[in-house]
Amino acid sequence: MNFHLSFLLLEILVFLRAVALNSPPPLPLRPIPSWRQLQFHSRRLSMFFHFGVNTFTDSERGSGHESPSIFNPERLNASQWMDAAQSAGAQLVILTVKHHDGFCLWPSAYTNFSVASSSWRGGKGDVVAEFVAAARERGLDVGFYLSPWDLHESCYGDTLLYNEFSSESFLLGEYGPISEVWLDGAKSPTAVNMSYDFELWFDTIHQLQPGANIFSDAGPDIRWVGNEYGEAGQPCWAMANRSSITIGRSDGQYLMSGESAGTDWLPPECDISIRPGWFWHRNEAPKSLEQLLDVFYKSSARNCLLLLNVPPNSSGLIDESDFQTLERFSSAIDSIFSVNLAANPLSVTASSVRSSSFGPKQILDECMETFWAPMQGESTGWIELDLGKVSKFNALEIREPVNMGQRVMEYHVEAWDSELGWYLVSNGSTIGYRKVDRLEEDQECAARLVRLLIDASWGDPLICFFGLYFDMYNLRHLSSI
């Protein structure tokens, strides 16, 4: 029988079987993300801006006793910051409105350690207001970083007074809708011992900003990935047990990997700086394009969101060297994923389908609401694509419809060779919202037939997207680009 005809008949038989069964749609597998967590998943990149008195003292951690007068970014232009964010493809921008030193970038009524006591704009300035206005003008979502550890306030150490001070000074009702509140759990081992009422703060934030995801080691909406070098674990589950995490004293490996049986939807965010430090330092340079692409494949390509820090300098601008690096990084990502070699296959078949609404062709678009589902009760299965011609690729992308829960525990991808038969291209554990596998440096696959095999899954595996790409940057002779 003709090779292509046999595949067509198989596809027709599978389709007719599904129609005859008329199976109901699969149920979500708990836990599942909230609507604001789905917004988090859908972003391509978020950008951090570390800015404050440390920018003017050439330090990473202030003392809390700096003179506010040193803060004077004479050329501050928040619109230029947003130029940088948009050039990188960021959709959310987060400002360090209060770092560990306690200096507030808005004129807080609750402290004398803020821009109101500085020489900048004659004490009439408000970095937060300018930041928010510039972001909203570009259609970018806004987030605030707040440090619970405060080296300036005299009430720090008094649990009752400081928790009241913090809940009153959250500034979250003053600047319109906020999409993320980033609570840093860092604190020196020699710092005054006190307890933060995080649950009170979480409730206050959600009350004032119901659309805001709250970030901390333990969420409640987004968890820290457990390191500051932008690397998620393998596996990387969006689920974890909040009760197993202590903010400020967490197991880094647990945060990197999450837990397959976790009871809370708590996706990780990968934070890393474009420079060695978090704040701007004259003697530091940005990472290379090769380094940033490596970060991408270890963060955003592993069911995470990359939060890239780009610190403004002491004049109040993003350095030109950082700006150029961001543009090259964004251009590289765009070029890698601009052509999906699996977008228009000759045919797509599957081991089984739940019904006609959940056939294998549903993986050809990036819509989360359309997905392939095997017959009810099957925890393994495969999808096979005939690309119509031999195509070269060295990166592949898989997505699950995480609105239905995260399910896949183990998978592998194979390609067909007339001499070798089916051979392994890549394999992995978790998929989640987005998993991108890049082949080893200087390796590529040339094949017409490619298939994704789900080897183990919690419940029925669901796949909403599969793509094949050629990453020209994954070549040794281009490593200096």
Tab-separated table of C-alpha atoms in Angstrom:
chain	number	residue	atom	x	y	z
A	1	MET	CA	0.000	0.000	0.000
A	2	ASN	CA	1.183	3.519	-0.750
A	3	PHE	CA	3.031	4.967	2.277
A	4	HIS	CA	1.071	8.251	2.389
A	5	LEU	CA	-2.241	6.522	1.752
A	6	SER	CA	-1.704	4.226	4.726
A	7	PHE	CA	-1.158	7.219	7.002
A	8	LEU	CA	-4.245	8.930	5.621
A	9	LEU	CA	-6.360	5.832	6.268
A	10	LEU	CA	-5.006	5.587	9.801
A	11	GLU	CA	-5.938	9.222	10.439
A	12	ILE	CA	-9.456	8.636	9.076
A	13	LEU	CA	-9.957	5.530	11.205
A	14	VAL	CA	-8.827	7.331	14.357
A	15	PHE	CA	-11.129	10.243	13.549
A	16	LEU	CA	-14.159	8.007	12.914
A	17	ARG	CA	-13.493	6.095	16.114
A	18	ALA	CA	-13.448	9.348	18.067
A	19	VAL	CA	-16.664	10.573	16.472
A	20	ALA	CA	-18.381	7.284	17.242
A	21	LEU	CA	-17.281	7.399	20.850
A	22	ASN	CA	-18.407	11.015	21.237
A	23	SER	CA	-16.419	11.253	24.475
A	24	PRO	CA	-16.996	14.240	26.751
A	25	PRO	CA	-14.164	16.769	27.175
A	26	PRO	CA	-11.543	15.942	29.824
A	27	LEU	CA	-11.884	17.449	33.271
A	28	PRO	CA	-9.206	19.816	34.597
A	29	LEU	CA	-6.669	18.171	36.872
A	30	ARG	CA	-6.235	20.123	40.090
A	31	PRO	CA	-4.557	22.320	41.063
A	32	ILE	CA	-5.146	24.722	38.193
A	33	PRO	CA	-4.006	28.350	37.756
A	34	SER	CA	-6.106	31.378	38.612
A	35	TRP	CA	-6.869	33.886	35.873
A	36	ARG	CA	-4.091	36.188	37.097
A	37	GLN	CA	-1.635	33.254	37.073
A	38	LEU	CA	-2.625	32.512	33.475
A	39	GLN	CA	-1.648	36.105	32.684
A	40	PHE	CA	1.744	35.399	34.263
A	41	HIS	CA	2.221	32.280	32.130
A	42	SER	CA	1.330	34.066	28.904
A	43	ARG	CA	4.090	36.685	29.142
A	44	ARG	CA	7.202	36.378	27.017
A	45	LEU	CA	9.529	38.283	29.369
A	46	SER	CA	9.433	40.552	32.408
A	47	MET	CA	11.996	43.214	33.180
A	48	PHE	CA	13.403	44.289	36.536
A	49	PHE	CA	14.763	47.757	37.293
A	50	HIS	CA	16.982	47.896	40.400
A	51	PHE	CA	17.383	51.567	41.236
A	52	GLY	CA	17.896	53.505	44.461
A	53	VAL	CA	20.582	54.904	46.751
A	54	ASN	CA	22.819	51.914	45.947
A	55	THR	CA	23.070	53.292	42.414
A	56	PHE	CA	24.893	56.314	43.830
A	57	THR	CA	27.073	54.542	46.406
A	58	ASP	CA	28.375	51.823	44.057
A	59	SER	CA	27.032	49.129	46.370
A	60	GLU	CA	24.667	46.178	46.239
A	61	ARG	CA	23.309	46.511	49.754
A	62	GLY	CA	22.906	49.843	51.476
A	63	SER	CA	23.171	50.577	55.171
A	64	GLY	CA	19.887	52.428	55.619
A	65	HIS	CA	21.824	55.436	56.907
A	66	GLU	CA	22.750	57.062	53.607
A	67	SER	CA	21.942	60.734	53.158
A	68	PRO	CA	18.865	61.045	50.926
A	69	SER	CA	20.596	63.959	49.206
A	70	ILE	CA	22.871	61.564	47.280
A	71	PHE	CA	19.902	60.418	45.223
A	72	ASN	CA	19.959	62.771	42.246
A	73	PRO	CA	19.470	61.125	38.812
A	74	GLU	CA	19.589	64.400	36.868
A	75	ARG	CA	18.649	62.899	33.485
A	76	LEU	CA	16.088	60.338	34.667
A	77	ASN	CA	13.828	59.371	31.786
A	78	ALA	CA	11.436	56.509	32.518
A	79	SER	CA	10.308	56.512	28.886
A	80	GLN	CA	13.839	55.509	27.885
A	81	TRP	CA	13.591	52.592	30.339
A	82	MET	CA	10.416	51.493	28.574
A	83	ASP	CA	12.210	51.757	25.228
A	84	ALA	CA	14.656	49.207	26.617
A	85	ALA	CA	11.858	46.975	27.910
A	86	GLN	CA	10.021	47.002	24.598
A	87	SER	CA	13.214	46.396	22.635
A	88	ALA	CA	13.653	43.199	24.673
A	89	GLY	CA	10.033	42.108	24.173
A	90	ALA	CA	9.079	42.561	27.833
A	91	GLN	CA	5.406	42.800	28.720
A	92	LEU	CA	5.727	43.578	32.421
A	93	VAL	CA	8.171	45.920	34.189
A	94	ILE	CA	8.991	45.773	37.906
A	95	LEU	CA	10.632	48.596	39.872
A	96	THR	CA	12.459	48.246	43.196
A	97	VAL	CA	10.329	50.844	44.953
A	98	LYS	CA	11.955	49.978	48.329
A	99	HIS	CA	15.111	47.886	48.692
A	100	HIS	CA	16.720	46.553	51.889
A	101	ASP	CA	18.087	49.999	52.781
A	102	GLY	CA	14.508	51.262	53.168
A	103	PHE	CA	14.821	54.199	50.763
A	104	CYS	CA	11.446	54.814	49.107
A	105	LEU	CA	11.278	55.898	45.470
A	106	TRP	CA	7.942	57.587	46.146
A	107	PRO	CA	7.211	60.396	48.632
A	108	SER	CA	5.966	58.125	51.416
A	109	ALA	CA	4.083	59.750	54.258
A	110	TYR	CA	5.437	57.125	56.666
A	111	THR	CA	9.188	57.785	56.503
A	112	ASN	CA	11.721	60.575	56.065
A	113	PHE	CA	13.928	58.274	53.978
A	114	SER	CA	12.481	58.847	50.513
A	115	VAL	CA	12.732	60.939	47.367
A	116	ALA	CA	10.901	63.709	49.243
A	117	SER	CA	14.076	64.240	51.303
A	118	SER	CA	16.425	64.056	48.306
A	119	SER	CA	17.814	66.782	46.088
A	120	TRP	CA	16.237	65.257	42.989
A	121	ARG	CA	13.494	67.444	41.468
A	122	GLY	CA	13.902	69.699	44.501
A	123	GLY	CA	12.302	67.031	46.718
A	124	LYS	CA	9.130	67.110	44.613
A	125	GLY	CA	9.849	64.068	42.462
A	126	ASP	CA	8.217	60.640	42.395
A	127	VAL	CA	10.109	57.900	40.543
A	128	VAL	CA	7.217	55.479	40.962
A	129	ALA	CA	4.727	57.876	39.364
A	130	GLU	CA	7.026	58.523	36.392
A	131	PHE	CA	7.727	54.794	36.022
A	132	VAL	CA	4.036	53.880	36.066
A	133	ALA	CA	3.048	56.637	33.644
A	134	ALA	CA	5.768	55.658	31.144
A	135	ALA	CA	4.819	51.983	31.329
A	136	ARG	CA	1.099	52.637	30.884
A	137	GLU	CA	1.790	54.880	27.903
A	138	ARG	CA	3.483	51.875	26.218
A	139	GLY	CA	0.813	49.378	27.258
A	140	LEU	CA	3.171	47.564	29.644
A	141	ASP	CA	2.001	45.958	32.867
A	142	VAL	CA	3.504	47.293	36.099
A	143	GLY	CA	4.941	45.575	39.148
A	144	PHE	CA	6.530	46.732	42.418
A	145	TYR	CA	9.401	45.156	44.369
A	146	LEU	CA	9.206	45.661	48.135
A	147	SER	CA	11.776	44.463	50.654
A	148	PRO	CA	10.347	43.332	54.017
A	149	TRP	CA	13.834	43.723	55.487
A	150	ASP	CA	14.330	47.432	56.235
A	151	LEU	CA	17.674	48.711	57.538
A	152	HIS	CA	16.408	52.257	58.093
A	153	GLU	CA	13.158	52.168	60.036
A	154	SER	CA	13.601	52.323	63.793
A	155	CYS	CA	10.544	50.151	64.408
A	156	TYR	CA	12.123	47.242	62.539
A	157	GLY	CA	12.485	44.455	65.089
A	158	ASP	CA	9.207	45.256	66.829
A	159	THR	CA	6.926	42.662	65.247
A	160	LEU	CA	3.635	44.460	65.902
A	161	LEU	CA	4.766	47.980	65.038
A	162	TYR	CA	6.711	47.001	61.906
A	163	ASN	CA	3.967	44.795	60.509
A	164	GLU	CA	1.538	47.671	60.964
A	165	PHE	CA	4.055	50.045	59.359
A	166	SER	CA	4.517	47.760	56.371
A	167	SER	CA	0.822	47.111	55.793
A	168	GLU	CA	0.156	50.869	55.926
A	169	SER	CA	2.994	51.821	53.576
A	170	PHE	CA	2.302	49.415	50.717
A	171	LEU	CA	1.419	52.339	48.388
A	172	LEU	CA	-0.724	49.957	46.379
A	173	GLY	CA	-3.833	52.100	46.224
A	174	GLU	CA	-2.083	55.144	44.796
A	175	TYR	CA	-0.869	54.200	41.313
A	176	GLY	CA	-3.672	52.323	39.594
A	177	PRO	CA	-3.740	48.614	38.688
A	178	ILE	CA	-0.622	46.620	39.586
A	179	SER	CA	0.098	43.229	37.991
A	180	GLU	CA	2.796	41.892	40.327
A	181	VAL	CA	4.068	42.588	43.845
A	182	TRP	CA	7.525	41.152	44.437
A	183	LEU	CA	8.323	40.471	48.105
A	184	ASP	CA	12.024	39.696	48.562
A	185	GLY	CA	12.689	37.211	51.355
A	186	ALA	CA	16.390	38.101	51.648
A	187	LYS	CA	17.713	39.113	55.075
A	188	SER	CA	21.180	39.075	56.598
A	189	PRO	CA	21.801	36.322	59.197
A	190	THR	CA	22.930	39.114	61.554
A	191	ALA	CA	19.767	41.178	61.069
A	192	VAL	CA	17.388	41.800	63.957
A	193	ASN	CA	15.176	38.770	64.413
A	194	MET	CA	11.490	39.409	63.908
A	195	SER	CA	8.475	37.775	62.276
A	196	TYR	CA	6.735	39.168	59.225
A	197	ASP	CA	2.978	38.759	59.032
A	198	PHE	CA	3.093	37.653	55.426
A	199	GLU	CA	-0.453	36.327	55.387
A	200	LEU	CA	-1.750	39.745	56.500
A	201	TRP	CA	0.333	41.401	53.809
A	202	PHE	CA	-0.888	38.945	51.157
A	203	ASP	CA	-4.518	39.606	52.076
A	204	THR	CA	-3.928	43.377	52.080
A	205	ILE	CA	-2.272	43.290	48.661
A	206	HIS	CA	-5.014	41.158	47.101
A	207	GLN	CA	-7.643	43.394	48.645
A	208	LEU	CA	-6.052	46.539	47.203
A	209	GLN	CA	-4.908	44.934	43.945
A	210	PRO	CA	-7.068	41.902	43.093
A	211	GLY	CA	-5.318	41.531	39.734
A	212	ALA	CA	-1.819	41.370	41.207
A	213	ASN	CA	0.225	38.191	41.403
A	214	ILE	CA	2.230	38.092	44.620
A	215	PHE	CA	5.778	36.777	44.387
A	216	SER	CA	7.742	35.306	47.281
A	217	ASP	CA	9.495	32.036	48.063
A	218	ALA	CA	6.050	30.685	48.917
A	219	GLY	CA	3.846	32.709	46.586
A	220	PRO	CA	0.908	32.741	47.131
A	221	ASP	CA	0.774	33.281	43.332
A	222	ILE	CA	4.362	32.967	42.052
A	223	ARG	CA	7.340	31.262	43.663
A	224	TRP	CA	11.035	32.102	43.490
A	225	VAL	CA	13.016	29.634	41.400
A	226	GLY	CA	15.535	29.220	44.227
A	227	ASN	CA	18.578	30.917	42.635
A	228	GLU	CA	19.636	34.194	41.054
A	229	TYR	CA	21.308	32.798	37.947
A	230	GLY	CA	18.095	32.269	36.008
A	231	GLU	CA	17.902	28.485	35.956
A	232	ALA	CA	14.843	26.328	36.508
A	233	GLY	CA	15.063	22.679	37.436
A	234	GLN	CA	14.455	19.607	35.334
A	235	PRO	CA	11.784	18.584	36.170
A	236	CYS	CA	10.021	21.889	36.688
A	237	TRP	CA	6.481	21.621	38.024
A	238	ALA	CA	4.181	24.607	38.367
A	239	MET	CA	2.846	22.872	41.467
A	240	ALA	CA	4.341	22.952	44.956
A	241	ASN	CA	3.204	22.764	48.558
A	242	ARG	CA	3.225	26.218	50.117
A	243	SER	CA	3.271	24.575	53.533
A	244	SER	CA	6.678	23.082	52.653
A	245	ILE	CA	8.249	26.487	51.971
A	246	THR	CA	9.534	28.983	54.536
A	247	ILE	CA	10.094	32.446	53.104
A	248	GLY	CA	13.749	33.399	53.448
A	249	ARG	CA	14.831	29.881	54.461
A	250	SER	CA	13.755	27.728	51.538
A	251	ASP	CA	15.187	24.626	49.925
A	252	GLY	CA	16.574	25.892	46.613
A	253	GLN	CA	16.270	22.536	44.884
A	254	TYR	CA	12.611	22.224	45.877
A	255	LEU	CA	11.912	25.698	44.519
A	256	MET	CA	13.704	24.880	41.247
A	257	SER	CA	11.747	21.675	40.661
A	258	GLY	CA	8.417	22.063	42.461
A	259	GLU	CA	6.451	18.911	43.196
A	260	SER	CA	4.388	16.684	40.940
A	261	ALA	CA	1.910	16.054	43.753
A	262	GLY	CA	1.936	19.667	44.956
A	263	THR	CA	-1.406	20.960	46.175
A	264	ASP	CA	-0.845	24.602	45.138
A	265	TRP	CA	-0.430	26.107	41.666
A	266	LEU	CA	2.769	28.078	42.269
A	267	PRO	CA	4.710	28.646	39.027
A	268	PRO	CA	8.351	29.784	39.288
A	269	GLU	CA	9.867	33.052	38.152
A	270	CYS	CA	13.567	33.136	37.181
A	271	ASP	CA	15.320	36.338	38.192
A	272	ILE	CA	18.783	37.256	36.897
A	273	SER	CA	20.609	40.479	36.132
A	274	ILE	CA	21.997	41.437	32.745
A	275	ARG	CA	25.130	42.522	34.643
A	276	PRO	CA	27.071	40.801	37.452
A	277	GLY	CA	25.375	43.043	40.027
A	278	TRP	CA	21.741	43.960	40.558
A	279	PHE	CA	22.467	47.691	40.758
A	280	TRP	CA	24.430	49.641	38.173
A	281	HIS	CA	28.210	49.788	38.560
A	282	ARG	CA	30.431	51.690	36.174
A	283	ASN	CA	33.041	48.911	35.933
A	284	GLU	CA	30.548	46.172	34.967
A	285	ALA	CA	29.438	45.087	31.492
A	286	PRO	CA	26.328	43.235	30.305
A	287	LYS	CA	26.263	39.516	29.594
A	288	SER	CA	26.953	38.336	26.071
A	289	LEU	CA	24.206	37.263	23.693
A	290	GLU	CA	25.387	33.666	24.040
A	291	GLN	CA	24.998	33.878	27.838
A	292	LEU	CA	21.516	35.382	27.599
A	293	LEU	CA	20.354	32.717	25.159
A	294	ASP	CA	21.647	30.072	27.550
A	295	VAL	CA	19.617	31.729	30.319
A	296	PHE	CA	16.526	31.711	28.086
A	297	TYR	CA	16.815	27.968	27.428
A	298	LYS	CA	17.189	27.311	31.169
A	299	SER	CA	14.309	29.542	32.278
A	300	SER	CA	11.548	30.531	29.846
A	301	ALA	CA	12.125	27.272	27.970
A	302	ARG	CA	11.525	25.248	31.164
A	303	ASN	CA	8.005	26.277	32.191
A	304	CYS	CA	9.156	29.513	33.840
A	305	LEU	CA	9.060	33.237	33.196
A	306	LEU	CA	12.384	35.048	32.848
A	307	LEU	CA	12.642	38.239	34.908
A	308	LEU	CA	15.678	40.071	33.530
A	309	ASN	CA	17.142	42.931	35.547
A	310	VAL	CA	18.465	45.974	33.656
A	311	PRO	CA	19.639	48.619	36.166
A	312	PRO	CA	19.482	52.334	35.288
A	313	ASN	CA	22.729	54.237	35.842
A	314	SER	CA	23.360	57.198	38.147
A	315	SER	CA	22.183	59.669	35.514
A	316	GLY	CA	18.818	57.897	35.429
A	317	LEU	CA	19.189	56.153	32.064
A	318	ILE	CA	19.757	52.630	30.756
A	319	ASP	CA	23.337	52.286	29.515
A	320	GLU	CA	23.735	52.086	25.753
A	321	SER	CA	25.676	48.816	26.053
A	322	ASP	CA	22.741	47.224	27.904
A	323	PHE	CA	20.297	48.645	25.375
A	324	GLN	CA	22.180	47.146	22.439
A	325	THR	CA	22.463	43.770	24.176
A	326	LEU	CA	18.705	43.696	24.779
A	327	GLU	CA	17.996	44.463	21.135
A	328	ARG	CA	20.275	41.660	19.974
A	329	PHE	CA	18.748	39.248	22.472
A	330	SER	CA	15.205	40.024	21.342
A	331	SER	CA	16.209	39.820	17.681
A	332	ALA	CA	17.787	36.403	18.283
A	333	ILE	CA	14.654	35.044	20.009
A	334	ASP	CA	12.477	36.407	17.208
A	335	SER	CA	14.632	34.831	14.519
A	336	ILE	CA	14.770	31.436	16.262
A	337	PHE	CA	10.998	31.151	16.597
A	338	SER	CA	9.928	33.033	13.467
A	339	VAL	CA	9.614	29.903	11.298
A	340	ASN	CA	7.845	26.857	12.716
A	341	LEU	CA	8.796	23.970	10.458
A	342	ALA	CA	5.858	21.955	11.821
A	343	ALA	CA	3.216	24.605	11.163
A	344	ASN	CA	1.812	23.059	7.969
A	345	PRO	CA	2.485	19.321	7.968
A	346	LEU	CA	1.218	16.980	5.284
A	347	SER	CA	-0.538	14.958	7.980
A	348	VAL	CA	-0.840	14.634	11.752
A	349	THR	CA	-1.854	11.356	13.375
A	350	ALA	CA	-2.141	10.146	16.953
A	351	SER	CA	-2.234	6.923	18.940
A	352	SER	CA	-5.862	7.726	19.803
A	353	VAL	CA	-8.157	10.721	20.210
A	354	ARG	CA	-10.829	11.430	22.774
A	355	SER	CA	-13.243	12.869	20.223
A	356	SER	CA	-13.230	14.860	17.012
A	357	SER	CA	-12.837	18.061	19.026
A	358	PHE	CA	-9.515	16.869	20.442
A	359	GLY	CA	-7.734	15.568	17.360
A	360	PRO	CA	-3.967	15.825	16.803
A	361	LYS	CA	-4.281	18.789	14.423
A	362	GLN	CA	-5.173	20.905	17.441
A	363	ILE	CA	-1.433	21.082	18.258
A	364	LEU	CA	-0.741	23.181	15.149
A	365	ASP	CA	-1.857	26.500	16.660
A	366	GLU	CA	-0.695	28.181	19.853
A	367	CYS	CA	-4.163	28.498	21.369
A	368	MET	CA	-4.366	26.976	24.844
A	369	GLU	CA	-8.060	26.240	24.487
A	370	THR	CA	-7.531	23.786	21.608
A	371	PHE	CA	-5.554	20.630	22.351
A	372	TRP	CA	-5.053	16.970	21.566
A	373	ALA	CA	-6.415	14.492	24.091
A	374	PRO	CA	-6.125	10.693	23.838
A	375	MET	CA	-8.938	8.308	24.680
A	376	GLN	CA	-10.236	8.611	28.222
A	377	GLY	CA	-8.113	6.745	30.750
A	378	GLU	CA	-4.933	6.599	28.672
A	379	SER	CA	-1.845	8.064	30.372
A	380	THR	CA	0.497	7.520	27.410
A	381	GLY	CA	0.251	8.171	23.702
A	382	TRP	CA	1.906	9.680	20.664
A	383	ILE	CA	1.443	12.266	17.964
A	384	GLU	CA	3.182	11.893	14.612
A	385	LEU	CA	3.795	14.562	11.990
A	386	ASP	CA	4.637	14.088	8.343
A	387	LEU	CA	6.274	17.402	7.476
A	388	GLY	CA	5.893	16.748	3.743
A	389	LYS	CA	9.630	17.094	3.130
A	390	VAL	CA	12.900	16.592	4.964
A	391	SER	CA	13.433	19.574	7.281
A	392	LYS	CA	16.420	20.537	9.408
A	393	PHE	CA	15.800	21.572	12.998
A	394	ASN	CA	17.752	21.791	16.259
A	395	ALA	CA	15.086	23.048	18.666
A	396	LEU	CA	11.574	21.874	19.431
A	397	GLU	CA	8.754	23.336	21.514
A	398	ILE	CA	5.945	21.578	23.369
A	399	ARG	CA	3.106	23.112	25.366
A	400	GLU	CA	0.411	21.765	27.635
A	401	PRO	CA	-2.909	23.579	28.177
A	402	VAL	CA	-2.043	24.490	31.771
A	403	ASN	CA	-5.544	25.864	32.311
A	404	MET	CA	-6.371	22.131	32.547
A	405	GLY	CA	-3.488	21.432	34.934
A	406	GLN	CA	0.068	20.216	34.379
A	407	ARG	CA	0.169	16.509	33.559
A	408	VAL	CA	3.118	15.169	31.563
A	409	MET	CA	5.775	13.463	33.685
A	410	GLU	CA	7.993	12.004	30.956
A	411	TYR	CA	8.233	12.321	27.166
A	412	HIS	CA	10.584	11.851	24.264
A	413	VAL	CA	10.744	12.929	20.621
A	414	GLU	CA	11.827	10.696	17.754
A	415	ALA	CA	12.581	11.167	14.059
A	416	TRP	CA	12.518	8.632	11.223
A	417	ASP	CA	15.539	7.646	9.186
A	418	SER	CA	15.261	5.156	6.317
A	419	GLU	CA	18.361	3.322	7.532
A	420	LEU	CA	18.170	3.755	11.293
A	421	GLY	CA	14.406	3.654	11.710
A	422	TRP	CA	13.053	5.710	14.589
A	423	TYR	CA	15.830	7.361	16.619
A	424	LEU	CA	15.837	9.593	19.690
A	425	VAL	CA	15.967	13.355	19.131
A	426	SER	CA	15.327	14.606	22.681
A	427	ASN	CA	13.665	13.582	25.897
A	428	GLY	CA	12.562	15.216	29.103
A	429	SER	CA	10.350	15.084	32.142
A	430	THR	CA	7.955	18.010	32.590
A	431	ILE	CA	6.463	20.264	29.911
A	432	GLY	CA	4.012	22.761	31.432
A	433	TYR	CA	3.152	26.051	29.752
A	434	ARG	CA	6.237	25.949	27.547
A	435	LYS	CA	9.121	23.529	27.133
A	436	VAL	CA	11.800	24.108	24.520
A	437	ASP	CA	14.466	21.469	23.940
A	438	ARG	CA	17.621	22.611	22.172
A	439	LEU	CA	19.856	19.944	20.656
A	440	GLU	CA	23.491	19.820	21.641
A	441	GLU	CA	25.769	22.463	20.147
A	442	ASP	CA	26.463	21.914	16.443
A	443	GLN	CA	23.871	19.120	16.264
A	444	GLU	CA	20.785	19.174	14.093
A	445	CYS	CA	18.121	16.762	12.935
A	446	ALA	CA	17.043	16.314	9.323
A	447	ALA	CA	13.802	14.393	9.023
A	448	ARG	CA	10.410	14.268	7.388
A	449	LEU	CA	8.641	12.185	10.041
A	450	VAL	CA	8.742	13.344	13.660
A	451	ARG	CA	6.735	12.108	16.608
A	452	LEU	CA	6.166	13.137	20.199
A	453	LEU	CA	5.668	10.262	22.631
A	454	ILE	CA	4.187	10.771	26.095
A	455	ASP	CA	5.690	8.068	28.312
A	456	ALA	CA	4.046	8.947	31.635
A	457	SER	CA	1.392	11.400	32.753
A	458	TRP	CA	-0.874	12.342	35.609
A	459	GLY	CA	-4.214	11.445	34.076
A	460	ASP	CA	-4.787	11.911	30.348
A	461	PRO	CA	-1.935	13.816	28.681
A	462	LEU	CA	-3.036	16.963	26.865
A	463	ILE	CA	-0.877	18.780	24.284
A	464	CYS	CA	-1.850	22.133	22.800
A	465	PHE	CA	1.233	22.947	20.699
A	466	PHE	CA	4.227	21.344	19.033
A	467	GLY	CA	6.802	23.252	16.990
A	468	LEU	CA	10.149	22.638	15.284
A	469	TYR	CA	12.743	25.368	14.741
A	470	PHE	CA	16.257	25.983	13.529
A	471	ASP	CA	18.373	27.959	16.018
A	472	MET	CA	21.265	29.387	14.017
A	473	TYR	CA	22.809	30.694	17.231
A	474	ASN	CA	23.330	27.136	18.463
A	475	LEU	CA	26.429	26.760	16.309
A	476	ARG	CA	29.954	26.795	17.645
A	477	HIS	CA	31.372	29.091	15.002
A	478	LEU	CA	28.695	31.672	15.856
A	479	SER	CA	29.305	31.580	19.623
A	480	SER	CA	30.933	35.010	19.529
A	481	ILE	CA	27.878	36.718	17.993
